[in-house]
Amino acid sequence: MFSNKLARTPRSKIFQSILINFTNDNFELANDINLQQYGKDSDTVISNATVQEVCAANPNLKYLNLNKCVELTDAGLWAIARYCQELRDIKLRGCNKITYVGIRSLVIKCDNIRNIDLSECSNLNDDALRVIAGNLRYLQTCNISGCKSITDFGLGDIARGCHELSDLNVSHCKKIGEFGDRALVELGKYCKKIVTLDLFGCRHVSDCGLRAIARGCMDIETFRVSGCKELSGRAVQYFVTRCHHLTNVAFVDCARISDEDLSAIAKRCVELRTLDLSKCTSITHVGIKYLLKGGNSLIESLVFS
């Protein structure tokens, strides 16, 4: 439904400039193109027509950065889907005009995508995650931070459909866990390869969800959560007992974490490099001493206030 309008767009001066900036010595268009940076450097608005021209000129495109290209719409995603079916990595952060319709056309055709950034795309909802889960079986990195309409239903679809996932960012998706930890339970069940999980700002995370991640994602290295009033110290102890490769951890504004829990962290997290415990009001200098006495010389950053 978008093709006629875009197909009639002639090659523009902008596209000629892009050719100059993204071709190699053999006059071949690069397989990785950063239109965000190009737009910033040249003070150019990246339009749907520009995206189509780039994609039509290089159907072997593997990487495309359209972060903050705010004029991009579903028509632009349709053009990517039409021409660049070998795409592996796409960044769409802050593209607020794209919707489920465009995401659907993209992932159906470009099913080799391994990494997708949809952070701060305010019009995306669970329907978009459902079509991603149904088509991107080999997805490894998914960033949907700040997509405020996302719920456990959409995240659960991702868990059931994307078993290769290693890096998941759902920070500031405030509806996650709103009606229980269903999505985290499914992540723990299906996504065994997760190394990085960012739940910062998802204040509904509770013991059930953290325990599920601990049981299923034992290779996790980076874990961030904040504002979880119901998260208990016992669940934290269970988490650090099972996840031995933790290097970067944040339990921010989690009031039920205590000095005793820091003792468990000191004993179990021998690879820990950064630990953020800011606004954890039940922690005192005694807990900090536990960490220091634990002999973990790898810790480079400890935040406690």
Coordinates of C-alpha atoms in Angstrom, one line a residue:
M1 CA 0.0 0.0 0.0
F2 CA 3.0 2.3 0.3
S3 CA 4.9 1.3 -2.9
N4 CA 3.5 3.6 -5.6
K5 CA 4.1 6.8 -3.6
L6 CA 7.7 5.9 -2.8
A7 CA 8.6 4.3 -6.1
R8 CA 8.0 7.5 -8.0
T9 CA 10.5 9.5 -5.9
P10 CA 13.5 10.4 -8.1
R11 CA 17.0 10.1 -6.9
S12 CA 17.6 13.2 -4.9
K13 CA 20.6 15.4 -4.1
I14 CA 20.5 13.9 -0.6
F15 CA 20.9 10.4 -2.1
Q16 CA 23.8 11.6 -4.2
S17 CA 25.5 12.9 -1.1
I18 CA 24.9 9.6 0.7
L19 CA 26.5 7.8 -2.2
I20 CA 29.6 9.9 -1.8
N21 CA 29.7 9.3 2.0
F22 CA 28.9 5.6 2.1
T23 CA 30.8 4.1 -0.9
N24 CA 34.2 2.5 -0.8
D25 CA 37.2 2.8 -3.1
N26 CA 35.5 0.3 -5.5
F27 CA 32.4 2.5 -5.7
E28 CA 30.4 -0.1 -3.8
L29 CA 27.8 1.1 -1.3
A30 CA 28.7 0.0 2.3
N31 CA 26.7 -2.8 3.9
D32 CA 26.5 -0.8 7.2
I33 CA 24.9 2.6 7.0
N34 CA 24.3 5.1 9.8
L35 CA 21.7 7.5 8.6
Q36 CA 21.3 9.0 12.0
Q37 CA 24.9 10.2 12.0
Y38 CA 24.6 11.3 8.4
G39 CA 21.5 13.4 9.1
K40 CA 23.2 15.0 12.1
D41 CA 26.4 15.8 10.3
S42 CA 24.7 17.2 7.2
D43 CA 21.8 18.8 9.0
T44 CA 19.5 16.7 6.8
V45 CA 16.0 15.3 7.6
I46 CA 16.0 11.6 6.8
S47 CA 12.7 10.8 5.0
N48 CA 11.0 7.7 3.8
A49 CA 12.1 8.5 0.3
T50 CA 15.7 8.7 1.4
V51 CA 15.5 5.4 3.1
Q52 CA 14.0 3.8 0.0
E53 CA 16.7 5.2 -2.2
V54 CA 19.4 3.8 0.1
C55 CA 17.8 0.4 0.3
A56 CA 17.1 0.1 -3.4
A57 CA 20.7 0.9 -4.2
N58 CA 22.1 -1.8 -1.8
P59 CA 19.8 -4.8 -1.2
N60 CA 22.7 -6.5 0.6
L61 CA 22.5 -4.0 3.5
K62 CA 23.3 -5.7 6.8
Y63 CA 23.2 -2.8 9.3
L64 CA 21.0 0.3 9.3
N65 CA 20.9 2.9 11.9
L66 CA 17.8 5.1 11.8
N67 CA 17.8 6.2 15.5
K68 CA 16.0 9.5 16.0
C69 CA 15.0 9.7 12.4
V70 CA 11.7 11.1 13.5
E71 CA 10.1 11.5 10.0
L72 CA 10.4 7.8 9.4
T73 CA 7.0 6.1 9.2
D74 CA 5.6 2.6 8.3
A75 CA 6.2 3.5 4.6
G76 CA 9.9 3.6 5.3
L77 CA 9.9 0.3 7.0
W78 CA 8.0 -1.2 4.1
A79 CA 10.7 0.0 1.8
I80 CA 13.4 -1.6 3.9
A81 CA 11.4 -4.9 3.9
R82 CA 11.0 -4.7 0.1
Y83 CA 14.7 -4.3 -0.7
C84 CA 16.9 -5.4 2.2
Q85 CA 15.9 -8.9 3.2
E86 CA 19.5 -9.8 4.4
L87 CA 19.3 -7.1 7.1
R88 CA 20.8 -8.3 10.4
D89 CA 20.8 -5.2 12.6
I90 CA 18.4 -2.3 12.7
K91 CA 18.2 0.7 15.1
L92 CA 14.9 2.6 15.3
R93 CA 15.2 4.4 18.6
G94 CA 12.8 7.3 19.0
C95 CA 11.0 6.7 15.7
N96 CA 7.6 7.6 17.1
K97 CA 5.7 7.5 13.8
I98 CA 6.2 3.8 13.3
T99 CA 3.5 1.3 14.3
Y100 CA 2.7 -2.4 14.4
V101 CA 1.9 -2.2 10.7
G102 CA 5.4 -1.2 9.7
I103 CA 7.1 -3.6 12.1
R104 CA 5.0 -6.4 10.7
S105 CA 6.0 -5.8 7.1
L106 CA 9.7 -5.4 8.3
V107 CA 10.0 -8.7 10.2
I108 CA 8.0 -10.8 7.8
K109 CA 10.5 -10.1 5.0
C110 CA 13.6 -9.4 7.0
D111 CA 13.5 -12.5 9.2
N112 CA 17.3 -12.7 9.5
I113 CA 17.4 -9.7 11.9
R114 CA 19.5 -10.5 14.9
N115 CA 19.5 -7.2 16.7
I116 CA 16.7 -4.7 16.9
D117 CA 16.4 -1.4 18.8
L118 CA 12.9 -0.1 19.2
S119 CA 13.5 2.0 22.4
E120 CA 11.4 5.1 22.9
C121 CA 9.0 4.1 20.0
S122 CA 5.9 5.4 21.7
N123 CA 3.4 3.9 19.3
L124 CA 4.5 0.3 19.6
N125 CA 2.5 -2.2 21.7
D126 CA 2.2 -5.9 22.4
D127 CA 1.0 -6.5 18.8
A128 CA 4.4 -5.4 17.5
L129 CA 6.2 -7.8 19.9
R130 CA 3.9 -10.6 18.8
V131 CA 4.9 -10.3 15.2
I132 CA 8.6 -10.0 16.1
A133 CA 8.3 -13.2 18.2
G134 CA 6.6 -15.0 15.4
N135 CA 9.2 -14.1 12.7
L136 CA 12.6 -13.3 14.3
R137 CA 13.5 -16.8 15.6
Y138 CA 17.2 -16.0 15.8
L139 CA 16.9 -12.6 17.5
Q140 CA 19.8 -12.0 20.0
T141 CA 19.4 -8.4 21.1
C142 CA 16.1 -6.6 21.7
N143 CA 15.8 -3.1 23.1
I144 CA 12.3 -1.9 23.9
S145 CA 13.1 0.4 26.7
G146 CA 10.7 3.3 27.2
C147 CA 7.9 1.6 25.2
K148 CA 5.2 2.4 27.7
S149 CA 2.4 0.4 26.2
I150 CA 4.3 -2.9 26.4
T151 CA 2.9 -5.4 28.9
D152 CA 3.6 -8.9 30.1
F153 CA 1.6 -10.4 27.2
G154 CA 4.0 -8.9 24.6
L155 CA 7.1 -9.7 26.6
G156 CA 5.8 -13.3 27.1
D157 CA 5.5 -13.7 23.3
I158 CA 9.1 -12.6 22.9
A159 CA 10.2 -15.2 25.5
R160 CA 8.3 -18.0 23.8
G161 CA 9.4 -17.1 20.3
C162 CA 13.0 -15.8 20.6
H163 CA 15.0 -18.5 22.4
E164 CA 18.4 -17.2 21.2
L165 CA 17.9 -13.9 23.0
S166 CA 21.0 -12.8 25.0
D167 CA 20.5 -9.1 25.6
L168 CA 17.0 -7.7 26.6
N169 CA 16.3 -4.2 27.7
V170 CA 12.8 -3.5 28.9
S171 CA 13.8 -0.6 31.2
H172 CA 11.0 1.9 32.0
C173 CA 8.3 -0.3 30.5
K174 CA 6.2 0.4 33.6
K175 CA 3.5 -2.1 32.9
I176 CA 5.8 -5.1 33.1
G177 CA 4.8 -7.2 36.1
E178 CA 1.7 -5.1 36.7
F179 CA -0.4 -8.3 37.1
G180 CA 2.3 -10.7 38.3
D181 CA 5.6 -11.9 37.1
R182 CA 4.3 -14.0 34.2
A183 CA 6.7 -12.6 31.6
L184 CA 9.8 -13.1 33.8
V185 CA 8.7 -16.6 34.5
E186 CA 8.5 -17.3 30.7
L187 CA 11.9 -15.6 30.2
G188 CA 13.4 -17.9 32.7
K189 CA 11.7 -20.9 31.1
Y190 CA 12.5 -20.2 27.4
C191 CA 15.5 -17.8 27.2
K192 CA 18.4 -19.7 28.7
K193 CA 21.0 -17.7 26.9
I194 CA 20.3 -14.3 28.4
V195 CA 23.4 -12.5 29.5
T196 CA 22.0 -9.0 30.0
L197 CA 18.6 -8.1 31.4
D198 CA 17.7 -4.5 32.1
L199 CA 14.5 -4.1 34.2
F200 CA 15.3 -0.6 35.5
G201 CA 12.1 1.3 36.3
C202 CA 9.9 -1.9 36.2
R203 CA 8.8 -1.5 39.7
H204 CA 6.4 -4.4 39.8
V205 CA 9.2 -7.1 39.7
S206 CA 8.8 -9.4 42.7
D207 CA 10.3 -12.5 44.2
C208 CA 8.6 -14.9 41.8
G209 CA 10.1 -13.2 38.8
L210 CA 13.6 -12.9 40.2
R211 CA 13.6 -16.6 41.2
A212 CA 12.5 -17.6 37.7
I213 CA 15.4 -15.7 36.1
A214 CA 17.8 -17.3 38.6
R215 CA 16.5 -20.8 37.8
G216 CA 16.6 -20.3 34.0
C217 CA 19.2 -17.7 33.2
M218 CA 22.2 -18.8 35.1
D219 CA 24.8 -17.3 32.7
I220 CA 23.4 -13.8 33.3
E221 CA 26.2 -11.2 33.8
T222 CA 24.3 -7.8 33.9
F223 CA 21.1 -7.3 35.8
R224 CA 19.4 -4.0 36.7
V225 CA 16.2 -3.3 38.5
S226 CA 14.8 -0.4 40.5
G227 CA 11.9 0.7 42.7
C228 CA 10.8 -2.9 43.5
K229 CA 9.2 -2.5 47.0
E230 CA 8.1 -6.1 47.1
L231 CA 11.5 -7.6 46.2
S232 CA 12.8 -9.4 49.2
G233 CA 16.3 -10.1 50.4
R234 CA 15.7 -13.9 50.3
A235 CA 15.0 -13.7 46.6
V236 CA 18.2 -11.7 46.1
Q237 CA 20.2 -14.3 48.0
Y238 CA 18.6 -17.1 45.8
F239 CA 19.5 -15.1 42.7
V240 CA 23.2 -14.5 43.5
T241 CA 23.5 -18.1 44.7
R242 CA 22.5 -19.5 41.3
C243 CA 24.0 -16.8 39.0
H244 CA 27.7 -17.1 39.4
H245 CA 28.8 -14.9 36.5
L246 CA 27.3 -11.6 37.6
T247 CA 29.6 -8.6 36.8
N248 CA 27.2 -5.6 36.7
V249 CA 24.3 -5.5 39.2
A250 CA 21.9 -2.7 40.2
F251 CA 19.2 -3.1 42.9
V252 CA 18.2 0.5 43.2
D253 CA 15.5 1.8 45.6
C254 CA 14.7 -1.8 46.8
A255 CA 13.8 -1.2 50.4
R256 CA 13.7 -4.8 51.6
I257 CA 17.3 -5.5 50.7
S258 CA 19.4 -5.6 53.9
D259 CA 22.9 -6.0 55.2
E260 CA 22.5 -9.7 55.4
D261 CA 21.9 -9.9 51.7
L262 CA 25.1 -8.0 51.0
S263 CA 26.9 -10.7 52.9
A264 CA 25.5 -13.3 50.4
I265 CA 26.5 -11.0 47.5
A266 CA 30.1 -10.7 48.8
K267 CA 30.4 -14.5 49.1
R268 CA 28.8 -15.5 45.8
C269 CA 29.5 -12.8 43.3
V270 CA 33.2 -13.3 42.8
E271 CA 33.3 -11.7 39.3
L272 CA 31.3 -8.6 40.3
R273 CA 32.7 -5.3 38.9
T274 CA 29.9 -2.7 39.5
L275 CA 27.2 -2.7 42.2
D276 CA 24.5 0.0 42.5
L277 CA 22.6 -0.1 45.8
S278 CA 21.5 3.6 45.9
K279 CA 18.3 4.4 47.8
C280 CA 18.2 0.9 49.5
T281 CA 17.2 2.4 52.8
S282 CA 17.7 -0.8 54.9
I283 CA 21.4 -1.1 54.1
T284 CA 23.9 0.4 56.6
H285 CA 27.6 0.6 56.9
V286 CA 27.6 -2.9 58.3
G287 CA 26.5 -4.3 54.9
I288 CA 29.1 -2.3 53.1
K289 CA 31.7 -3.8 55.4
Y290 CA 30.5 -7.3 54.4
L291 CA 31.2 -6.4 50.8
L292 CA 34.7 -5.0 51.6
K293 CA 35.6 -8.0 53.8
G294 CA 34.4 -10.4 51.1
G295 CA 37.8 -9.8 49.4
N296 CA 36.3 -9.1 46.0
S297 CA 39.1 -7.0 44.5
L298 CA 37.4 -6.8 41.1
I299 CA 34.8 -4.3 42.2
E300 CA 35.5 -1.1 40.4
S301 CA 32.3 0.8 41.2
L302 CA 30.1 0.7 44.3
V303 CA 27.2 3.1 44.6
F304 CA 25.6 3.4 48.0
S305 CA 23.5 6.3 49.3

